[in-house]
Short mmCIF file of C-alpha atoms in Angstrom, two decimals:
data_model
loop_
_atom_site.label_atom_id
_atom_site.label_comp_id
_atom_site.label_asym_id
_atom_site.label_seq_id
_atom_site.Cartn_x
_atom_site.Cartn_y
_atom_site.Cartn_z
CA UNK A 1 -22.81 -4.55 -12.55
CA UNK A 2 -19.55 -2.36 -13.12
CA UNK A 3 -16.03 -4.02 -12.40
CA UNK A 4 -16.12 -1.79 -8.87
CA UNK A 5 -18.59 1.25 -8.07
CA UNK A 6 -18.74 4.21 -5.49
CA UNK A 7 -21.18 6.94 -4.79
CA UNK A 8 -19.89 9.69 -5.98
CA UNK A 9 -21.06 12.38 -3.61
CA UNK A 10 -20.38 14.88 -2.61
CA UNK A 11 -20.52 13.49 1.28
CA UNK A 12 -21.20 17.18 3.04
CA UNK A 13 -20.02 17.26 6.71
CA UNK A 14 -18.78 18.89 9.61
CA UNK A 15 -15.74 18.73 11.39
CA UNK A 16 -15.27 16.31 14.14
CA UNK A 17 -17.91 13.95 12.03
CA UNK A 18 -17.64 10.72 11.11
CA UNK A 19 -18.78 9.25 7.73
CA UNK A 20 -18.40 5.97 5.87
CA UNK A 21 -18.18 5.02 2.18
CA UNK A 22 -18.79 2.17 0.59
CA UNK A 23 -17.58 0.57 -2.53
CA UNK A 24 -18.85 -2.54 -4.43
CA UNK A 25 -16.82 -4.92 -6.71
CA UNK A 26 -17.91 -7.60 -9.21
CA UNK A 27 -15.98 -10.66 -9.61
CA UNK A 28 -15.69 -12.38 -6.96
CA UNK A 29 -12.24 -14.10 -6.48
CA UNK A 30 -10.28 -10.02 -6.34
CA UNK A 31 -7.62 -11.06 -3.48
CA UNK A 32 -6.05 -7.02 -3.20
CA UNK A 33 -8.02 -3.85 -1.61
CA UNK A 34 -6.93 -0.69 -1.33
CA UNK A 35 -7.94 3.13 -0.80
CA UNK A 36 -6.86 5.66 -2.28
CA UNK A 37 -7.12 9.83 -1.52
CA UNK A 38 -6.88 11.88 -4.18
CA UNK A 39 -6.82 15.59 -4.06
CA UNK A 40 -8.19 17.51 -7.01
CA UNK A 41 -6.08 18.74 -9.63
CA UNK A 42 -3.02 15.69 -8.08
CA UNK A 43 -2.18 12.39 -8.65
CA UNK A 44 -3.65 9.63 -5.63
CA UNK A 45 -1.72 8.41 -2.86
CA UNK A 46 -2.42 5.73 -0.87
CA UNK A 47 -4.19 5.88 1.78
CA UNK A 48 -4.07 2.10 2.96
CA UNK A 49 -4.62 -1.09 2.42
CA UNK A 50 -7.59 -3.52 2.81
CA UNK A 51 -7.07 -6.57 4.63
CA UNK A 52 -9.73 -9.51 5.08
CA UNK A 53 -9.55 -8.73 8.67
CA UNK A 54 -10.31 -5.30 8.87
CA UNK A 55 -7.72 -2.42 9.86
CA UNK A 56 -7.59 0.84 11.21
CA UNK A 57 -4.55 4.24 10.92
CA UNK A 58 -5.44 6.30 13.12
CA UNK A 59 -9.30 7.71 12.43
CA UNK A 60 -9.70 5.17 8.99
CA UNK A 61 -10.71 2.36 9.63
CA UNK A 62 -11.14 -0.04 6.21
CA UNK A 63 -12.88 -3.04 6.53
CA UNK A 64 -13.98 -5.60 3.91
CA UNK A 65 -17.65 -7.67 3.44
CA UNK A 66 -16.09 -10.60 0.32
CA UNK A 67 -19.41 -12.10 1.47
CA UNK A 68 -21.48 -9.47 0.21
CA UNK A 69 -18.50 -8.08 -2.47
CA UNK A 70 -18.04 -5.17 -0.98
CA UNK A 71 -15.57 -2.62 0.84
CA UNK A 72 -15.68 0.08 3.69
CA UNK A 73 -13.38 3.52 4.84
CA UNK A 74 -14.80 4.75 7.85
CA UNK A 75 -13.35 8.49 9.19
CA UNK A 76 -13.74 9.48 12.32
CA UNK A 77 -13.17 12.93 14.26
CA UNK A 78 -13.36 14.49 9.97
CA UNK A 79 -10.83 17.58 9.46
CA UNK A 80 -10.68 19.66 6.84
CA UNK A 81 -7.84 18.73 5.23
CA UNK A 82 -10.07 15.23 5.09
CA UNK A 83 -11.47 17.03 2.21
CA UNK A 84 -10.79 14.97 -1.21
CA UNK A 85 -11.63 12.21 -3.70
CA UNK A 86 -11.42 8.58 -1.84
CA UNK A 87 -10.66 6.38 -3.94
CA UNK A 88 -11.39 2.48 -4.33
CA UNK A 89 -8.55 -0.07 -5.95
CA UNK A 90 -9.33 -3.88 -6.30
CA UNK A 91 -7.06 -6.11 -8.32
CA UNK A 92 -8.76 -7.54 -11.58
CA UNK A 93 -8.83 -10.83 -10.44
CA UNK A 94 -6.66 -13.71 -9.37
CA UNK A 95 -3.12 -14.21 -9.65
CA UNK A 96 -1.39 -12.14 -11.92
CA UNK A 97 -3.44 -8.66 -12.90
CA UNK A 98 -3.64 -4.85 -12.36
CA UNK A 99 -5.77 -2.80 -10.46
CA UNK A 100 -8.92 -1.44 -11.22
CA UNK A 101 -10.02 1.95 -9.86
CA UNK A 102 -13.37 3.55 -8.77
CA UNK A 103 -14.91 6.64 -10.02
CA UNK A 104 -14.40 7.51 -6.14
CA UNK A 105 -16.19 9.13 -3.22
CA UNK A 106 -16.29 13.18 -3.17
CA UNK A 107 -15.80 14.31 0.60
CA UNK A 108 -16.31 18.07 1.70
CA UNK A 109 -15.75 18.35 5.51
CA UNK A 110 -17.37 21.28 6.71
CA UNK A 111 -15.66 24.82 9.90
CA UNK B 1 14.23 10.04 -2.34
CA UNK B 2 12.97 7.83 -4.19
CA UNK B 3 10.10 8.46 -6.13
CA UNK B 4 7.94 8.71 -9.54
CA UNK B 5 9.00 11.68 -11.84
CA UNK B 6 6.51 12.86 -14.96
CA UNK B 7 7.40 15.43 -16.97
CA UNK B 8 5.95 17.77 -18.10
CA UNK B 9 3.50 18.99 -15.80
CA UNK B 10 1.71 20.54 -18.42
CA UNK B 11 1.78 19.92 -21.96
CA UNK B 12 0.60 21.54 -25.02
CA UNK B 13 0.53 20.53 -28.34
CA UNK B 14 -1.18 20.88 -32.20
CA UNK B 15 -3.64 18.77 -32.76
CA UNK B 16 -2.00 16.21 -35.59
CA UNK B 17 2.04 15.72 -33.17
CA UNK B 18 2.60 13.32 -31.34
CA UNK B 19 4.04 13.92 -28.76
CA UNK B 20 5.80 12.07 -25.77
CA UNK B 21 5.63 11.97 -22.06
CA UNK B 22 7.99 11.15 -19.44
CA UNK B 23 8.14 8.94 -16.70
CA UNK B 24 11.17 7.63 -14.48
CA UNK B 25 11.38 5.62 -11.17
CA UNK B 26 14.52 5.34 -9.18
CA UNK B 27 11.66 2.99 -6.68
CA UNK B 28 13.80 -0.45 -7.82
CA UNK B 29 10.13 -1.31 -8.88
CA UNK B 30 9.49 -4.44 -11.30
CA UNK B 31 6.22 -3.34 -12.78
CA UNK B 32 5.02 0.15 -14.62
CA UNK B 33 1.89 1.36 -15.39
CA UNK B 34 0.37 4.78 -17.08
CA UNK B 35 -3.22 5.59 -16.36
CA UNK B 36 -4.85 8.08 -18.13
CA UNK B 37 -8.09 10.47 -16.25
CA UNK B 38 -10.83 13.02 -17.82
CA UNK B 39 -12.98 14.87 -15.51
CA UNK B 40 -15.70 13.14 -13.60
CA UNK B 41 -14.38 9.84 -14.23
CA UNK B 42 -11.67 7.01 -12.93
CA UNK B 43 -8.54 6.58 -14.32
CA UNK B 44 -8.69 4.92 -16.76
CA UNK B 45 -5.05 1.81 -17.79
CA UNK B 46 -3.57 2.16 -21.01
CA UNK B 47 -0.30 0.05 -21.30
CA UNK B 48 1.19 -1.41 -18.31
CA UNK B 49 4.44 -3.35 -18.23
CA UNK B 50 5.75 -5.71 -15.21
CA UNK B 51 9.33 -6.43 -17.06
CA UNK B 52 11.87 -5.01 -18.93
CA UNK B 53 11.39 -5.06 -22.74
CA UNK B 54 7.54 -6.50 -22.37
CA UNK B 55 4.57 -4.58 -22.04
CA UNK B 56 0.62 -4.88 -22.39
CA UNK B 57 -1.69 -3.47 -23.64
CA UNK B 58 -4.75 -1.79 -20.94
CA UNK B 59 -8.04 -0.90 -21.94
CA UNK B 60 -7.66 2.61 -24.28
CA UNK B 61 -4.47 1.84 -25.63
CA UNK B 62 -5.29 2.74 -28.79
CA UNK B 63 -3.16 5.25 -30.19
CA UNK B 64 -0.56 5.10 -27.85
CA UNK B 65 2.31 3.56 -27.95
CA UNK B 66 4.89 3.11 -25.05
CA UNK B 67 8.73 1.04 -24.48
CA UNK B 68 10.29 -0.54 -21.39
CA UNK B 69 14.02 -0.43 -22.72
CA UNK B 70 15.10 0.04 -18.99
CA UNK B 71 13.86 -0.20 -15.61
CA UNK B 72 13.65 2.69 -14.38
CA UNK B 73 11.89 3.85 -17.77
CA UNK B 74 8.27 3.98 -19.04
CA UNK B 75 7.35 7.21 -21.07
CA UNK B 76 4.46 6.91 -22.85
CA UNK B 77 3.77 8.59 -26.96
CA UNK B 78 0.71 10.17 -27.95
CA UNK B 79 0.00 9.63 -31.01
CA UNK B 80 -2.38 11.27 -33.63
CA UNK B 81 -4.38 8.53 -33.64
CA UNK B 82 -5.25 8.98 -30.66
CA UNK B 83 -9.47 10.84 -31.07
CA UNK B 84 -9.64 12.90 -27.57
CA UNK B 85 -5.84 13.15 -26.33
CA UNK B 86 -6.70 15.89 -23.67
CA UNK B 87 -6.24 14.80 -20.68
CA UNK B 88 -4.91 14.00 -17.27
CA UNK B 89 -1.70 10.72 -17.27
CA UNK B 90 -0.65 8.62 -14.88
CA UNK B 91 1.90 7.16 -14.21
CA UNK B 92 2.55 4.22 -12.02
CA UNK B 93 4.76 1.90 -10.52
CA UNK B 94 4.18 -0.78 -8.06
CA UNK B 95 7.18 -3.99 -6.72
CA UNK B 96 5.69 -6.02 -8.57
CA UNK B 97 2.83 -6.46 -11.10
CA UNK B 98 0.55 -9.07 -9.64
CA UNK B 99 -2.32 -6.66 -8.30
CA UNK B 100 -0.89 -6.79 -5.15
CA UNK B 101 1.54 -4.45 -4.09
CA UNK B 102 -0.26 -0.81 -4.72
CA UNK B 103 0.72 2.02 -6.73
CA UNK B 104 2.79 4.47 -6.12
CA UNK B 105 2.18 7.91 -8.59
CA UNK B 106 4.03 10.43 -9.90
CA UNK B 107 2.67 14.25 -9.92
CA UNK B 108 0.94 13.37 -13.40
CA UNK B 109 0.88 15.24 -16.77
CA UNK B 110 -2.19 17.74 -17.74
CA UNK B 111 -1.34 17.14 -21.63
CA UNK B 112 -4.21 19.71 -24.30
CA UNK B 113 -4.63 18.73 -27.50
CA UNK B 114 -6.00 22.04 -29.73
#
């Protein structure tokens, strides 16, 4: 099983739709989880951290399922500007460790 | 404004030449990182440093070297030993090197070696 796995997509949705991405991780000891957004040919930017209790930021909701070892990102009321690649990021292990990036899921929102 | 500055944005070199990519941060972050991204690929960790005068190899360190003489600076040298140096290079920093803090990225350097 890869350390961090994402469906590459693309997910094609119309404006206003709700879309969800999942990301699975292999190490049950991982403690920190993040979603990043990357626009074409740009650097990744932090979208949100993922907490055990789940968290919401406007139209974006992130959830963590430790039992099944996946995190999810839900985007409601999609905007054209949401078109990007969404990267799942997980720390390699508990304690002192580095972050591992998934290859990303591409989202295309059309008018 | 605090942030991470990478320079140059685009860099072209001939095969066989070493090249150094600059990365400076004024966020007062302890940890700094270098990643490489190839088309259709995820980010891969080259080197990281959790404290001044110390650094560790990442997953793909061969053909690269770094230094961390100052907290603010973490330059990456791509040597002629790196077999496929053409890529998008991203520098990042985090407040701690524990893996619990998110990374903040510079806007990257696109290196083309011909």
